[in-house]
Short mmCIF file of C-alpha atoms in Angstrom, two decimals:
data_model
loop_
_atom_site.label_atom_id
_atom_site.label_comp_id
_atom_site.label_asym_id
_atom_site.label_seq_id
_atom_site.Cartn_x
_atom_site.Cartn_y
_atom_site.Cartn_z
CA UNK A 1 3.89 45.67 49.44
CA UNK A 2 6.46 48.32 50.97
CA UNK A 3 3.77 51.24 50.69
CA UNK A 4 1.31 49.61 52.53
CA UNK A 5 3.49 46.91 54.77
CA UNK A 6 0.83 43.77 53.87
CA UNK A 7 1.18 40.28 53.43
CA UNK A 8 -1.36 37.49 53.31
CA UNK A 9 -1.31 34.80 55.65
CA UNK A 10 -2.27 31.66 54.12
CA UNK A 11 -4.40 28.97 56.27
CA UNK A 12 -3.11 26.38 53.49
CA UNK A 13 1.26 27.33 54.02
CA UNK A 14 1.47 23.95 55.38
CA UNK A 15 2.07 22.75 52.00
CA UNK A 16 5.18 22.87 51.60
CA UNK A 17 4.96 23.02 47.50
CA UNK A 18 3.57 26.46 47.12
CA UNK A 19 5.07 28.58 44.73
CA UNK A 20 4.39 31.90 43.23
CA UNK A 21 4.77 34.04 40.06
CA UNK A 22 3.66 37.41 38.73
CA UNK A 23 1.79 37.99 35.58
CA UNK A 24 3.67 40.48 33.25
CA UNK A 25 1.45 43.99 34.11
CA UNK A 26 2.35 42.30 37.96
CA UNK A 27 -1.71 42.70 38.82
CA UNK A 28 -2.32 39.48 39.35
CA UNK A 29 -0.44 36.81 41.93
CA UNK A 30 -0.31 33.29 41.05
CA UNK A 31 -0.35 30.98 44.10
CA UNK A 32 -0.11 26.81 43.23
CA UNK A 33 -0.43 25.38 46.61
CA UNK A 34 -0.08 21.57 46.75
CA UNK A 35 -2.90 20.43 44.35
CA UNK A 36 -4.80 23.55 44.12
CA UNK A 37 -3.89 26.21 41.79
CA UNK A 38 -5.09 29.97 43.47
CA UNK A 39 -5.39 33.51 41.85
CA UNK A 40 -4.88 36.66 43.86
CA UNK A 41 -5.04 39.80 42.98
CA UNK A 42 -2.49 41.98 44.52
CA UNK A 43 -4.14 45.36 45.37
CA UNK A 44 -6.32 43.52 47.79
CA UNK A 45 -5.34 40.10 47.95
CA UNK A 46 -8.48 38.48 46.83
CA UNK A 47 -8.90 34.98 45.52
CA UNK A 48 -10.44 35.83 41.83
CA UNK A 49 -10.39 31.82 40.95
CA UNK A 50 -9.16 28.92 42.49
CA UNK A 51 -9.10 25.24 39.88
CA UNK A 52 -9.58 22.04 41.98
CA UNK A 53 -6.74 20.00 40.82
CA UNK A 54 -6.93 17.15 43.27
CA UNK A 55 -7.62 14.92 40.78
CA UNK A 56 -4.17 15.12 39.26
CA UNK A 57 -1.22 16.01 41.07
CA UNK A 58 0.06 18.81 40.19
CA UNK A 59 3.45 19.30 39.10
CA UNK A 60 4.03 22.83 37.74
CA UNK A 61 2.15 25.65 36.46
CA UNK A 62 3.15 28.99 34.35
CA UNK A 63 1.28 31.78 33.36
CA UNK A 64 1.22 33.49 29.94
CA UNK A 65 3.28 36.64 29.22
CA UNK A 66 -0.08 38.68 29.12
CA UNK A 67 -1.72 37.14 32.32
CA UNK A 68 -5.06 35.51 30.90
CA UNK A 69 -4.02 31.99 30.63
CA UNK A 70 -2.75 29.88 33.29
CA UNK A 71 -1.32 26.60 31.73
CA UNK A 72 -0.30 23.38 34.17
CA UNK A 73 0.69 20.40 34.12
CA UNK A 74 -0.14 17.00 36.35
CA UNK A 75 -0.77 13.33 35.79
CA UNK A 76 -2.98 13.68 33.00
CA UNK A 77 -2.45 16.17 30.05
CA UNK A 78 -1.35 19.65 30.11
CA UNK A 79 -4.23 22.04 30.69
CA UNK A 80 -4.88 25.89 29.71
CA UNK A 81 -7.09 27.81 31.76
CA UNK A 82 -8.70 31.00 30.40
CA UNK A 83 -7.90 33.10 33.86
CA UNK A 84 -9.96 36.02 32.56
CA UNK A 85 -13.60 34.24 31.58
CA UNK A 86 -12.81 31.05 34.19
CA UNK A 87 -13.18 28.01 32.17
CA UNK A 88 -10.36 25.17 30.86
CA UNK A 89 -9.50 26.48 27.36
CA UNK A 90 -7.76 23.31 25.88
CA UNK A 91 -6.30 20.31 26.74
CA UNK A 92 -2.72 19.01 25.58
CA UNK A 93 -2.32 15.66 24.56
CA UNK A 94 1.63 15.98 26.43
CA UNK A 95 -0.04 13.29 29.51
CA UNK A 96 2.48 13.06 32.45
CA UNK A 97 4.65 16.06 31.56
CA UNK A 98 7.59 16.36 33.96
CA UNK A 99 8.87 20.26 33.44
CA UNK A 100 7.46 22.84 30.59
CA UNK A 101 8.80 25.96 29.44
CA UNK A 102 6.67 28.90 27.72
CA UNK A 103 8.75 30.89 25.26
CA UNK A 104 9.22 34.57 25.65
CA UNK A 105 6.59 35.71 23.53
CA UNK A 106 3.94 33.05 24.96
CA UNK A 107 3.65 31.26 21.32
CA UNK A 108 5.42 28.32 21.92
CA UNK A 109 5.01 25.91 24.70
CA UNK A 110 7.67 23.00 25.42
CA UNK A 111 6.87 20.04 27.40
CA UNK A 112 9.55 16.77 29.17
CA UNK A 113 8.01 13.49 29.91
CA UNK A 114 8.89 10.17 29.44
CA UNK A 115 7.67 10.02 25.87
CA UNK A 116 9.66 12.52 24.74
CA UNK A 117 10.48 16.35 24.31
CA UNK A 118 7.51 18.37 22.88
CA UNK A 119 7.15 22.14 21.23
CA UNK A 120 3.58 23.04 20.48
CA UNK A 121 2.85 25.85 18.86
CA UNK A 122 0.32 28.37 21.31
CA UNK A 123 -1.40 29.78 18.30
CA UNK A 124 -2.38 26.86 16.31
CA UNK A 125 -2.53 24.07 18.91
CA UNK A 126 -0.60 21.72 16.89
CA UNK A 127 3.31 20.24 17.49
CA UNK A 128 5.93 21.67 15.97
CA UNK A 129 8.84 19.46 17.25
CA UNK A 130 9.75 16.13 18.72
CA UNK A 131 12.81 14.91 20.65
CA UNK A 132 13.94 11.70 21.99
CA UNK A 133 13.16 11.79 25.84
CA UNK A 134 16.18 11.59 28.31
CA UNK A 135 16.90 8.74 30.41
CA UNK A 136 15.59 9.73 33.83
CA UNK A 137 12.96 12.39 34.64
CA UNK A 138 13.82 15.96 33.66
CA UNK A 139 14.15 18.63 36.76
CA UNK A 140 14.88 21.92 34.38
CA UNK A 141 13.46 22.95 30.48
CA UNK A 142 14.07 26.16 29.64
CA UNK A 143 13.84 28.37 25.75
CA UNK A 144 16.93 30.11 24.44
CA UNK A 145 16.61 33.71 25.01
CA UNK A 146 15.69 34.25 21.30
CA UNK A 147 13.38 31.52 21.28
CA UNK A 148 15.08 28.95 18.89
CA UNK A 149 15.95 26.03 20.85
CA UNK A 150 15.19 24.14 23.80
CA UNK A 151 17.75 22.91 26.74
CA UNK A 152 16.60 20.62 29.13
CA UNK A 153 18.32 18.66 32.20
CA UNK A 154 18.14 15.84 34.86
CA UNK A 155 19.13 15.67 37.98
CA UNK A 156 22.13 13.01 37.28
CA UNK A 157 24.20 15.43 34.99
CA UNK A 158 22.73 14.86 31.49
CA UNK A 159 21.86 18.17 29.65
CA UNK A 160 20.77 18.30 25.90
CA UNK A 161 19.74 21.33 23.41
CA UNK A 162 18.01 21.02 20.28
CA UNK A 163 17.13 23.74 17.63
CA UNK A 164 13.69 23.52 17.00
CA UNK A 165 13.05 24.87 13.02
CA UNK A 166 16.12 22.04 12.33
CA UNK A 167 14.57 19.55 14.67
CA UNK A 168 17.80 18.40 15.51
CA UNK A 169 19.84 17.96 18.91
CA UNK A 170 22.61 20.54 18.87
CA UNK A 171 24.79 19.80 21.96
CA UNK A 172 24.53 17.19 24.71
CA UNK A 173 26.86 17.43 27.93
CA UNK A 174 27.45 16.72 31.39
CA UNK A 175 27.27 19.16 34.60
CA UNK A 176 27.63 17.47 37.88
CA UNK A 177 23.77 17.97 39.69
CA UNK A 178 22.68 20.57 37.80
CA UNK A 179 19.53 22.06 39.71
CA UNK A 180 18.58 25.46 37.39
CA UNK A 181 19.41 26.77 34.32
CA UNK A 182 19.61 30.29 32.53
CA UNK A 183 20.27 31.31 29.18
CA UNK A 184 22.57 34.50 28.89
CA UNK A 185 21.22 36.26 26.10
CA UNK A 186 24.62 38.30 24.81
CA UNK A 187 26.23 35.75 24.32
CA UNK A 188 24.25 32.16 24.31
CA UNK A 189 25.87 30.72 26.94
CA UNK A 190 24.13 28.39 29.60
CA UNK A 191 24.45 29.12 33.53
CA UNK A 192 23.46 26.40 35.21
CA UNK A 193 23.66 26.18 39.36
CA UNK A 194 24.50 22.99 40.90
CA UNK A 195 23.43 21.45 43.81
CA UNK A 196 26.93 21.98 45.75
CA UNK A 197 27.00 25.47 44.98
CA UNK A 198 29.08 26.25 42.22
CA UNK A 199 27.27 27.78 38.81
CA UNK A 200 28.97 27.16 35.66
CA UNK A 201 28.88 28.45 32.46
CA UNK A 202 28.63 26.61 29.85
CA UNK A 203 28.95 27.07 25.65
CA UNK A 204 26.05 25.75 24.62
CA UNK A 205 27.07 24.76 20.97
CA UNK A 206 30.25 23.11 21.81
CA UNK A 207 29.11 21.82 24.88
CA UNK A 208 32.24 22.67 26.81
CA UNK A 209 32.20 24.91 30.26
CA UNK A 210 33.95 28.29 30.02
CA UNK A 211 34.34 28.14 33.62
CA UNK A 212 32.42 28.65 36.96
CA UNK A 213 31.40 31.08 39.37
CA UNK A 214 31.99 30.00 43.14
CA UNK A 215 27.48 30.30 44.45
CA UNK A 216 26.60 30.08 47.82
CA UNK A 217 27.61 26.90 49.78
CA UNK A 218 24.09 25.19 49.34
CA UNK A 219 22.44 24.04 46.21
CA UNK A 220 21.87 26.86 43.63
CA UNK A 221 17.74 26.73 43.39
CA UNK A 222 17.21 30.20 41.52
CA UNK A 223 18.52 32.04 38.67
CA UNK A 224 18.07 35.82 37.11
CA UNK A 225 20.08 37.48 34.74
CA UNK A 226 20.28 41.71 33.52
CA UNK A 227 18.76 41.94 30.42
CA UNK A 228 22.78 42.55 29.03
CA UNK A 229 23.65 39.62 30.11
CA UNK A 230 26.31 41.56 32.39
CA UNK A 231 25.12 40.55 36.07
CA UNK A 232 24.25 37.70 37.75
#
């Protein structure tokens, strides 16, 4: 906080997994250190709820567009946690879930894991789509900018799209390591930062890189983009 010069020293920074985010009015902080998942507030840094997930490790965790629901995933199935009245909303039948992805306007939810490629719908708790899983463990699943399809990648180079009201795979290609991925909005490309540096840019219907943008020297590990698609 510049006004005020604070920070919060965690006793738990030892784990070396912790992550943050920001809920969309930016009150609340989202801490997920190792197994434990942590709510702060930000105006005074106070733990508002804290879920014991040592029972199943946990592998990511998002938070809804409006900041009440805190949805993550771990050995067992995905879990949503009502943030505002404390208490586990719903479970998932997605068990094992590698990478999910929330879609812009927090009513669809997609899910990698070994069994395949899932989009549930928020609203009605029920699946909407089905893909065929890709052949090692997913590290990236994003939603299109307009919400329409899902891209997902693994570490060894595969990356596949598929249009989820067609249920159908739209493009499947290579990038060497690919690490992160981005949707640019304008013009529905894919940038997608590799571990050696580079980002390319990718057409996502053809499948075919329009070219690359020389990153920093070490692997690319996060990704923004202007809202006009114009800046990196």
């Amino acid at each position: 906080d510049n006004t005020r010069n604070s920070f919060v020293d965690l006793e738990e920074s030892w784990a070396v997994g912790a992550y943050a985010m920001l809920s969309q009015d930016c009150q609340t902080h989202m801490l997920a250190i190792d197994y434990d998942v942590s709510i702060r507030r930000l105006s005074d840094c106070k733990q508002i709820l804290s879920i014991d997930g040592k029972q199943d490790s946990l592998r990511q965790a998002i938070m809804t567009p409006d900041g009440n629901r805190l949805i993550y995933c771990c050995d067992g199935p995905i879990k949503v946690w009502n943030i505002s009245e404390n208490y586990e909303e719903n479970c998932l039948e997605i068990y094992s879930a590698h990478r999910i992805a929330l879609s812009k306007n927090g009513k669809r939810l997609a899910a990698s894991s070994s069994n395949g490629i899932f989009v549930w719908n928020m609203e009605t708790r029920r699946e909407e789509a089905k893909f065929p899983a890709l052949k090692n463990r997913a590290n990236c699943l994003i939603f299109t900018s307009d919400d329409a399809c899902v891209v997902v990648s693994e570490e060894k180079g595969e990356i596949k799209a598929f249009d989820i009201e067609e249920n159908k795979e739209i493009s499947s290609f290579r990038a060497v390591s690919p690490s992160i991925m981005i949707h640019r909005p304008t013009t529905g490309q894919i940038l997608i930062g590799e571990k050696k540096g580079a980002i390319g840019v990718w057409n996502l219907l053809s499948g075919r890189k329009d070219f690359s943008l020389q990153g920093p020297s070490k692997a690319v590990v996060s990704l923004d983009i202007s809202s006009d698609g114009s800046r990196l």
